[in-house]
């Protein structure tokens, strides 16, 4: 192993060893000395397909915030996609040469090897949204739990009784917290949680269509839907309209992100606003602090810097 960190799982260790073996990386004193040099560049690494990055407003808003955070520095920003094993191996090669001073990780799933790979390579890193409650890397996130609660409480206040939830990918911690907020809001209102009303999506429009069709098949009496993203809500809206359901007369609809999609949907979409651009700026602030702290990443105290920004429910005509 490159540094032999005991905090890295056997599966991750094997994946990293395979990558560095294929790349012919051999650690030596000269190579480690490179870590003390500055490249004046940071990488925004997205472990998703390029098509999803350019299709979803979340990523463009995040990129805008990151760019704003770097505007007063001499740092250059590199955008790197690492959505499959081949691209991750190429990324390992690039980072092993210490060609950037630090890395921002966006849209990371629970089983993604990239965060532990960065720790092994002693690359300062900040993650957008922790992988779990015990995330060791510095992270920036919004209040997913509170945002979901506010959405469901709004629907309850509107008199809706059968409230469904289309989740995000459940290997994403933020999606798990939104489900927790949904369930707790119902329970605190004295409502039972009907698991037939909770259907997994994947934050995409197509995922919203599939989930909405399944919900209508299982619970045609539903009168409200809380979707884990605005893009997902757009897919759900299409299926509701095809089924003859009027929004909001028959079914209230709430999304998440408060993206441009929410503002231009017909009717305009009620949505939970998370401060995505501010999250991007906060990530840069944390990363610059990590870069200034030149101790090896593996020797830093786990979980020492976690930032959670507030959300806000923006009410429009869909609910």
mmCIF file of C-alpha atoms in Angstrom:
data_model
loop_
_atom_site.group_PDB
_atom_site.id
_atom_site.type_symbol
_atom_site.label_atom_id
_atom_site.label_comp_id
_atom_site.label_asym_id
_atom_site.label_seq_id
_atom_site.Cartn_x
_atom_site.Cartn_y
_atom_site.Cartn_z
ATOM 1 C CA UNK A 1 0.000 0.000 0.000
ATOM 2 C CA UNK A 2 1.200 3.541 -0.645
ATOM 3 C CA UNK A 3 1.089 4.713 2.956
ATOM 4 C CA UNK A 4 -0.451 1.745 4.753
ATOM 5 C CA UNK A 5 -3.199 3.717 6.466
ATOM 6 C CA UNK A 6 -5.065 1.453 8.926
ATOM 7 C CA UNK A 7 -8.289 3.456 8.331
ATOM 8 C CA UNK A 8 -8.690 2.155 4.803
ATOM 9 C CA UNK A 9 -10.825 -0.962 4.215
ATOM 10 C CA UNK A 10 -9.367 -4.100 2.660
ATOM 11 C CA UNK A 11 -11.563 -3.653 -0.431
ATOM 12 C CA UNK A 12 -10.410 -0.081 -0.931
ATOM 13 C CA UNK A 13 -6.805 -1.060 -0.244
ATOM 14 C CA UNK A 14 -6.998 -3.741 -2.944
ATOM 15 C CA UNK A 15 -8.565 -1.297 -5.429
ATOM 16 C CA UNK A 16 -5.899 1.327 -4.817
ATOM 17 C CA UNK A 17 -3.091 -1.231 -4.995
ATOM 18 C CA UNK A 18 -4.428 -2.502 -8.314
ATOM 19 C CA UNK A 19 -4.603 1.034 -9.686
ATOM 20 C CA UNK A 20 -1.108 2.048 -8.636
ATOM 21 C CA UNK A 21 0.338 -1.282 -9.792
ATOM 22 C CA UNK A 22 -1.160 -0.777 -13.237
ATOM 23 C CA UNK A 23 0.172 2.765 -13.282
ATOM 24 C CA UNK A 24 3.652 1.704 -12.218
ATOM 25 C CA UNK A 25 3.677 4.110 -9.281
ATOM 26 C CA UNK A 26 6.623 3.559 -6.937
ATOM 27 C CA UNK A 27 6.823 5.826 -3.876
ATOM 28 C CA UNK A 28 10.230 7.277 -3.098
ATOM 29 C CA UNK A 29 11.693 10.175 -1.187
ATOM 30 C CA UNK A 30 11.788 12.477 -4.206
ATOM 31 C CA UNK A 31 8.176 11.737 -5.071
ATOM 32 C CA UNK A 32 7.010 12.460 -1.540
ATOM 33 C CA UNK A 33 8.908 15.734 -1.576
ATOM 34 C CA UNK A 34 6.688 16.829 -4.455
ATOM 35 C CA UNK A 35 3.814 17.064 -1.992
ATOM 36 C CA UNK A 36 5.432 20.147 -0.465
ATOM 37 C CA UNK A 37 5.368 21.994 -3.788
ATOM 38 C CA UNK A 38 2.490 24.159 -4.981
ATOM 39 C CA UNK A 39 0.795 23.781 -8.339
ATOM 40 C CA UNK A 40 -1.727 26.587 -7.774
ATOM 41 C CA UNK A 41 -4.432 24.289 -9.128
ATOM 42 C CA UNK A 42 -7.320 22.387 -7.565
ATOM 43 C CA UNK A 43 -9.499 19.707 -9.140
ATOM 44 C CA UNK A 44 -13.277 19.411 -8.993
ATOM 45 C CA UNK A 45 -13.808 15.653 -9.333
ATOM 46 C CA UNK A 46 -17.259 14.371 -10.293
ATOM 47 C CA UNK A 47 -17.743 10.571 -10.142
ATOM 48 C CA UNK A 48 -20.728 10.764 -12.511
ATOM 49 C CA UNK A 49 -21.195 10.520 -16.292
ATOM 50 C CA UNK A 50 -20.677 13.782 -18.168
ATOM 51 C CA UNK A 51 -24.268 13.598 -19.460
ATOM 52 C CA UNK A 52 -25.677 13.842 -15.933
ATOM 53 C CA UNK A 53 -23.345 16.694 -15.007
ATOM 54 C CA UNK A 54 -24.527 18.856 -17.888
ATOM 55 C CA UNK A 55 -28.203 17.867 -17.547
ATOM 56 C CA UNK A 56 -28.752 18.739 -13.876
ATOM 57 C CA UNK A 57 -28.701 22.336 -12.576
ATOM 58 C CA UNK A 58 -27.226 21.200 -9.240
ATOM 59 C CA UNK A 59 -23.821 20.683 -10.809
ATOM 60 C CA UNK A 60 -23.731 23.973 -12.712
ATOM 61 C CA UNK A 61 -24.736 25.853 -9.545
ATOM 62 C CA UNK A 62 -22.021 24.064 -7.581
ATOM 63 C CA UNK A 63 -19.447 24.875 -10.267
ATOM 64 C CA UNK A 64 -20.515 28.532 -10.211
ATOM 65 C CA UNK A 65 -19.998 28.693 -6.443
ATOM 66 C CA UNK A 66 -16.607 27.013 -6.643
ATOM 67 C CA UNK A 67 -15.526 29.443 -9.348
ATOM 68 C CA UNK A 68 -16.684 32.406 -7.255
ATOM 69 C CA UNK A 69 -14.726 31.085 -4.278
ATOM 70 C CA UNK A 70 -11.560 30.923 -6.354
ATOM 71 C CA UNK A 71 -12.001 34.303 -8.040
ATOM 72 C CA UNK A 72 -9.823 36.155 -5.538
ATOM 73 C CA UNK A 73 -7.044 33.567 -5.598
ATOM 74 C CA UNK A 74 -4.360 32.567 -8.090
ATOM 75 C CA UNK A 75 -5.708 29.024 -8.187
ATOM 76 C CA UNK A 76 -6.807 27.369 -11.411
ATOM 77 C CA UNK A 77 -9.751 24.962 -11.430
ATOM 78 C CA UNK A 78 -9.675 21.633 -13.256
ATOM 79 C CA UNK A 79 -12.920 19.720 -13.913
ATOM 80 C CA UNK A 80 -12.379 15.957 -13.930
ATOM 81 C CA UNK A 81 -14.985 13.236 -14.510
ATOM 82 C CA UNK A 82 -14.361 9.871 -12.848
ATOM 83 C CA UNK A 83 -17.542 7.920 -13.472
ATOM 84 C CA UNK A 84 -16.000 4.496 -14.162
ATOM 85 C CA UNK A 85 -13.008 2.359 -13.196
ATOM 86 C CA UNK A 86 -10.905 3.382 -16.184
ATOM 87 C CA UNK A 87 -11.352 7.069 -15.438
ATOM 88 C CA UNK A 88 -10.606 6.497 -11.748
ATOM 89 C CA UNK A 89 -7.340 4.781 -12.681
ATOM 90 C CA UNK A 90 -6.376 7.706 -14.895
ATOM 91 C CA UNK A 91 -7.258 10.047 -12.043
ATOM 92 C CA UNK A 92 -5.044 8.043 -9.668
ATOM 93 C CA UNK A 93 -2.141 8.469 -12.058
ATOM 94 C CA UNK A 94 -2.744 12.183 -12.342
ATOM 95 C CA UNK A 95 -3.054 12.741 -8.605
ATOM 96 C CA UNK A 96 -0.111 10.489 -7.713
ATOM 97 C CA UNK A 97 2.086 12.949 -9.612
ATOM 98 C CA UNK A 98 0.796 15.741 -7.324
ATOM 99 C CA UNK A 99 -0.378 17.893 -10.201
ATOM 100 C CA UNK A 100 -2.990 19.622 -8.033
ATOM 101 C CA UNK A 101 -2.837 21.077 -4.540
ATOM 102 C CA UNK A 102 -6.224 19.693 -3.505
ATOM 103 C CA UNK A 103 -9.463 18.057 -4.620
ATOM 104 C CA UNK A 104 -13.163 18.858 -4.301
ATOM 105 C CA UNK A 105 -15.373 15.758 -4.522
ATOM 106 C CA UNK A 106 -18.996 16.212 -5.616
ATOM 107 C CA UNK A 107 -21.803 13.607 -5.783
ATOM 108 C CA UNK A 108 -20.003 10.794 -3.993
ATOM 109 C CA UNK A 109 -21.790 7.525 -3.237
ATOM 110 C CA UNK A 110 -21.225 5.461 -0.106
ATOM 111 C CA UNK A 111 -19.081 2.806 -1.788
ATOM 112 C CA UNK A 112 -16.976 5.151 -3.931
ATOM 113 C CA UNK A 113 -13.217 4.419 -3.517
ATOM 114 C CA UNK A 114 -12.114 7.946 -4.452
ATOM 115 C CA UNK A 115 -12.174 9.538 -0.961
ATOM 116 C CA UNK A 116 -9.991 6.790 0.544
ATOM 117 C CA UNK A 117 -7.721 6.898 -2.489
ATOM 118 C CA UNK A 118 -7.149 10.608 -1.864
ATOM 119 C CA UNK A 119 -6.336 9.882 1.776
ATOM 120 C CA UNK A 120 -3.813 7.264 0.710
ATOM 121 C CA UNK A 121 -2.177 9.709 -1.692
ATOM 122 C CA UNK A 122 -2.085 12.427 1.006
ATOM 123 C CA UNK A 123 -4.051 14.843 -1.188
ATOM 124 C CA UNK A 124 -6.038 17.508 0.714
ATOM 125 C CA UNK A 125 -9.717 16.965 -0.091
ATOM 126 C CA UNK A 126 -13.190 18.261 0.763
ATOM 127 C CA UNK A 127 -16.348 16.294 0.014
ATOM 128 C CA UNK A 128 -19.765 17.691 -0.914
ATOM 129 C CA UNK A 129 -22.128 15.785 1.337
ATOM 130 C CA UNK A 130 -20.670 13.220 3.755
ATOM 131 C CA UNK A 131 -20.857 9.514 2.938
ATOM 132 C CA UNK A 132 -22.163 8.785 6.442
ATOM 133 C CA UNK A 133 -22.553 10.368 9.863
ATOM 134 C CA UNK A 134 -18.935 9.341 10.541
ATOM 135 C CA UNK A 135 -17.377 10.969 7.459
ATOM 136 C CA UNK A 136 -13.638 11.485 8.162
ATOM 137 C CA UNK A 137 -13.039 14.004 5.370
ATOM 138 C CA UNK A 138 -13.964 17.675 5.726
ATOM 139 C CA UNK A 139 -17.408 18.118 4.165
ATOM 140 C CA UNK A 140 -19.993 20.723 3.216
ATOM 141 C CA UNK A 141 -23.682 19.891 3.023
ATOM 142 C CA UNK A 142 -27.132 21.404 3.393
ATOM 143 C CA UNK A 143 -29.645 20.443 6.078
ATOM 144 C CA UNK A 144 -31.237 17.564 4.180
ATOM 145 C CA UNK A 145 -33.218 16.374 7.190
ATOM 146 C CA UNK A 146 -34.636 19.804 8.016
ATOM 147 C CA UNK A 147 -35.377 20.554 4.370
ATOM 148 C CA UNK A 148 -37.398 17.364 3.966
ATOM 149 C CA UNK A 149 -39.287 18.017 7.192
ATOM 150 C CA UNK A 150 -40.255 21.502 6.026
ATOM 151 C CA UNK A 151 -41.583 20.101 2.736
ATOM 152 C CA UNK A 152 -43.760 17.483 4.409
ATOM 153 C CA UNK A 153 -44.955 19.848 7.138
ATOM 154 C CA UNK A 154 -46.051 22.267 4.405
ATOM 155 C CA UNK A 155 -48.027 19.543 2.645
ATOM 156 C CA UNK A 156 -49.647 18.496 5.924
ATOM 157 C CA UNK A 157 -50.600 22.119 6.607
ATOM 158 C CA UNK A 158 -52.271 22.201 3.175
ATOM 159 C CA UNK A 159 -54.531 19.351 4.324
ATOM 160 C CA UNK A 160 -52.847 16.611 2.287
ATOM 161 C CA UNK A 161 -53.317 13.183 3.823
ATOM 162 C CA UNK A 162 -51.602 10.667 1.535
ATOM 163 C CA UNK A 163 -48.112 12.042 0.970
ATOM 164 C CA UNK A 164 -45.652 10.060 -1.127
ATOM 165 C CA UNK A 165 -41.893 10.456 -1.320
ATOM 166 C CA UNK A 166 -39.694 9.756 -4.348
ATOM 167 C CA UNK A 167 -36.234 9.406 -2.853
ATOM 168 C CA UNK A 168 -32.809 10.014 -4.302
ATOM 169 C CA UNK A 169 -30.241 7.251 -4.648
ATOM 170 C CA UNK A 170 -30.179 5.509 -1.300
ATOM 171 C CA UNK A 171 -26.409 5.028 -1.348
ATOM 172 C CA UNK A 172 -26.193 8.815 -0.948
ATOM 173 C CA UNK A 173 -26.287 9.938 2.687
ATOM 174 C CA UNK A 174 -28.180 13.133 1.863
ATOM 175 C CA UNK A 175 -30.980 11.076 0.306
ATOM 176 C CA UNK A 176 -31.139 8.931 3.443
ATOM 177 C CA UNK A 177 -31.482 12.033 5.605
ATOM 178 C CA UNK A 178 -34.316 13.351 3.419
ATOM 179 C CA UNK A 179 -36.176 10.077 3.948
ATOM 180 C CA UNK A 180 -35.598 10.429 7.704
ATOM 181 C CA UNK A 181 -37.034 13.946 7.630
ATOM 182 C CA UNK A 182 -40.058 12.786 5.626
ATOM 183 C CA UNK A 183 -40.818 9.937 8.032
ATOM 184 C CA UNK A 184 -40.309 11.957 11.207
ATOM 185 C CA UNK A 185 -42.541 14.791 9.972
ATOM 186 C CA UNK A 186 -45.358 12.320 9.368
ATOM 187 C CA UNK A 187 -44.875 10.561 12.708
ATOM 188 C CA UNK A 188 -44.761 13.841 14.626
ATOM 189 C CA UNK A 189 -48.073 14.755 13.008
ATOM 190 C CA UNK A 190 -49.589 11.482 14.221
ATOM 191 C CA UNK A 191 -49.550 9.840 10.792
ATOM 192 C CA UNK A 192 -48.406 6.311 10.084
ATOM 193 C CA UNK A 193 -45.654 5.880 7.510
ATOM 194 C CA UNK A 194 -46.911 3.741 4.627
ATOM 195 C CA UNK A 195 -43.829 2.224 2.979
ATOM 196 C CA UNK A 196 -45.776 1.808 -0.277
ATOM 197 C CA UNK A 197 -45.627 5.591 -0.481
ATOM 198 C CA UNK A 198 -41.801 5.622 -0.396
ATOM 199 C CA UNK A 199 -40.256 4.729 -3.749
ATOM 200 C CA UNK A 200 -36.580 4.990 -4.604
ATOM 201 C CA UNK A 201 -35.504 7.277 -7.425
ATOM 202 C CA UNK A 202 -32.069 8.359 -8.542
ATOM 203 C CA UNK A 203 -32.329 12.179 -8.722
ATOM 204 C CA UNK A 204 -33.026 11.973 -12.486
ATOM 205 C CA UNK A 205 -36.095 12.845 -14.568
ATOM 206 C CA UNK A 206 -36.468 9.302 -15.834
ATOM 207 C CA UNK A 207 -36.190 8.020 -12.281
ATOM 208 C CA UNK A 208 -39.009 10.377 -11.315
ATOM 209 C CA UNK A 209 -41.201 9.041 -14.109
ATOM 210 C CA UNK A 210 -40.598 5.411 -13.125
ATOM 211 C CA UNK A 211 -41.209 6.059 -9.447
ATOM 212 C CA UNK A 212 -44.379 8.082 -10.086
ATOM 213 C CA UNK A 213 -45.849 5.349 -12.280
ATOM 214 C CA UNK A 214 -45.155 2.820 -9.543
ATOM 215 C CA UNK A 215 -46.742 5.051 -6.895
ATOM 216 C CA UNK A 216 -49.932 5.524 -8.920
ATOM 217 C CA UNK A 217 -50.156 1.770 -9.446
ATOM 218 C CA UNK A 218 -49.823 0.998 -5.731
ATOM 219 C CA UNK A 219 -51.524 4.030 -4.165
ATOM 220 C CA UNK A 220 -53.832 5.741 -6.680
ATOM 221 C CA UNK A 221 -55.380 7.687 -3.793
ATOM 222 C CA UNK A 222 -52.233 9.727 -3.114
ATOM 223 C CA UNK A 223 -52.767 13.481 -2.979
ATOM 224 C CA UNK A 224 -49.205 14.806 -2.560
ATOM 225 C CA UNK A 225 -45.666 13.963 -3.686
ATOM 226 C CA UNK A 226 -42.380 15.161 -2.226
ATOM 227 C CA UNK A 227 -39.564 14.498 -4.709
ATOM 228 C CA UNK A 228 -35.893 14.424 -3.740
ATOM 229 C CA UNK A 229 -34.906 16.813 -6.561
ATOM 230 C CA UNK A 230 -36.540 19.262 -8.942
ATOM 231 C CA UNK A 231 -35.442 17.115 -11.878
ATOM 232 C CA UNK A 232 -37.184 14.121 -10.290
ATOM 233 C CA UNK A 233 -40.283 16.248 -9.688
ATOM 234 C CA UNK A 234 -40.333 17.167 -13.395
ATOM 235 C CA UNK A 235 -40.499 13.486 -14.301
ATOM 236 C CA UNK A 236 -43.230 12.850 -11.730
ATOM 237 C CA UNK A 237 -45.241 15.799 -13.064
ATOM 238 C CA UNK A 238 -45.252 14.330 -16.561
ATOM 239 C CA UNK A 239 -46.690 11.016 -15.363
ATOM 240 C CA UNK A 240 -49.283 12.744 -13.183
ATOM 241 C CA UNK A 241 -50.503 14.788 -16.124
ATOM 242 C CA UNK A 242 -50.639 11.765 -18.398
ATOM 243 C CA UNK A 243 -52.793 10.086 -15.730
ATOM 244 C CA UNK A 244 -55.175 13.062 -15.724
ATOM 245 C CA UNK A 245 -54.116 14.329 -12.285
ATOM 246 C CA UNK A 246 -54.223 18.110 -11.905
ATOM 247 C CA UNK A 247 -51.460 19.903 -10.000
ATOM 248 C CA UNK A 248 -52.147 21.105 -7.341
ATOM 249 C CA UNK A 249 -55.909 20.447 -7.381
ATOM 250 C CA UNK A 250 -55.624 16.665 -7.248
ATOM 251 C CA UNK A 251 -51.974 16.209 -6.249
ATOM 252 C CA UNK A 252 -49.614 18.705 -4.642
ATOM 253 C CA UNK A 253 -46.006 18.463 -5.808
ATOM 254 C CA UNK A 254 -42.841 19.593 -4.004
ATOM 255 C CA UNK A 255 -39.264 19.307 -5.234
ATOM 256 C CA UNK A 256 -35.813 19.891 -3.826
ATOM 257 C CA UNK A 257 -32.965 22.254 -4.866
ATOM 258 C CA UNK A 258 -35.017 25.283 -6.007
ATOM 259 C CA UNK A 259 -33.278 25.157 -9.364
ATOM 260 C CA UNK A 260 -34.186 27.001 -12.556
ATOM 261 C CA UNK A 261 -36.392 23.993 -13.372
ATOM 262 C CA UNK A 262 -38.626 24.781 -10.385
ATOM 263 C CA UNK A 263 -39.120 28.385 -11.437
ATOM 264 C CA UNK A 264 -39.999 27.560 -15.038
ATOM 265 C CA UNK A 265 -42.207 24.518 -14.477
ATOM 266 C CA UNK A 266 -45.943 24.861 -15.123
ATOM 267 C CA UNK A 267 -47.275 25.344 -12.533
ATOM 268 C CA UNK A 268 -44.159 26.765 -10.813
ATOM 269 C CA UNK A 269 -42.779 24.190 -8.394
ATOM 270 C CA UNK A 270 -42.661 24.519 -4.626
ATOM 271 C CA UNK A 271 -39.148 23.456 -3.733
ATOM 272 C CA UNK A 272 -36.662 23.229 -0.876
ATOM 273 C CA UNK A 273 -33.870 25.697 -1.597
ATOM 274 C CA UNK A 274 -30.425 24.508 -0.679
ATOM 275 C CA UNK A 275 -27.718 27.157 -1.066
ATOM 276 C CA UNK A 276 -25.732 25.275 -3.696
ATOM 277 C CA UNK A 277 -23.515 28.153 -4.788
ATOM 278 C CA UNK A 278 -22.767 28.991 -1.162
ATOM 279 C CA UNK A 279 -21.901 25.329 -0.621
ATOM 280 C CA UNK A 280 -19.381 25.555 -3.454
ATOM 281 C CA UNK A 281 -17.772 28.628 -1.916
ATOM 282 C CA UNK A 282 -17.666 26.964 1.503
ATOM 283 C CA UNK A 283 -15.971 23.920 -0.024
ATOM 284 C CA UNK A 284 -13.239 26.107 -1.481
ATOM 285 C CA UNK A 285 -12.721 27.848 1.864
ATOM 286 C CA UNK A 286 -12.320 24.490 3.587
ATOM 287 C CA UNK A 287 -10.022 23.150 0.890
ATOM 288 C CA UNK A 288 -7.728 26.182 1.033
ATOM 289 C CA UNK A 289 -7.490 25.662 4.799
ATOM 290 C CA UNK A 290 -6.630 21.995 4.209
ATOM 291 C CA UNK A 291 -3.961 22.957 1.676
ATOM 292 C CA UNK A 292 -2.464 25.403 4.160
ATOM 293 C CA UNK A 293 -2.305 22.548 6.688
ATOM 294 C CA UNK A 294 0.480 20.517 5.110
ATOM 295 C CA UNK A 295 0.340 17.577 7.509
ATOM 296 C CA UNK A 296 -0.377 14.279 5.709
ATOM 297 C CA UNK A 297 -4.104 13.729 5.259
ATOM 298 C CA UNK A 298 -3.820 10.347 6.996
ATOM 299 C CA UNK A 299 -2.535 12.017 10.182
ATOM 300 C CA UNK A 300 -5.283 14.618 10.515
ATOM 301 C CA UNK A 301 -8.072 14.225 13.025
ATOM 302 C CA UNK A 302 -11.102 12.568 11.345
ATOM 303 C CA UNK A 303 -14.255 14.608 11.012
ATOM 304 C CA UNK A 304 -12.713 17.812 12.299
ATOM 305 C CA UNK A 305 -14.400 20.149 9.808
ATOM 306 C CA UNK A 306 -18.037 19.567 8.884
ATOM 307 C CA UNK A 307 -20.226 22.413 7.607
ATOM 308 C CA UNK A 308 -24.026 22.180 7.303
ATOM 309 C CA UNK A 309 -25.871 25.102 5.686
ATOM 310 C CA UNK A 310 -29.586 25.835 6.253
ATOM 311 C CA UNK A 311 -32.348 25.185 3.716
ATOM 312 C CA UNK A 312 -35.498 27.169 2.959
ATOM 313 C CA UNK A 313 -38.874 26.110 1.584
ATOM 314 C CA UNK A 314 -39.922 28.269 -1.381
ATOM 315 C CA UNK A 315 -43.707 27.955 -1.845
ATOM 316 C CA UNK A 316 -45.122 28.271 -5.363
ATOM 317 C CA UNK A 317 -48.284 27.215 -7.193
ATOM 318 C CA UNK A 318 -47.667 23.447 -7.297
ATOM 319 C CA UNK A 319 -48.774 23.017 -3.683
#
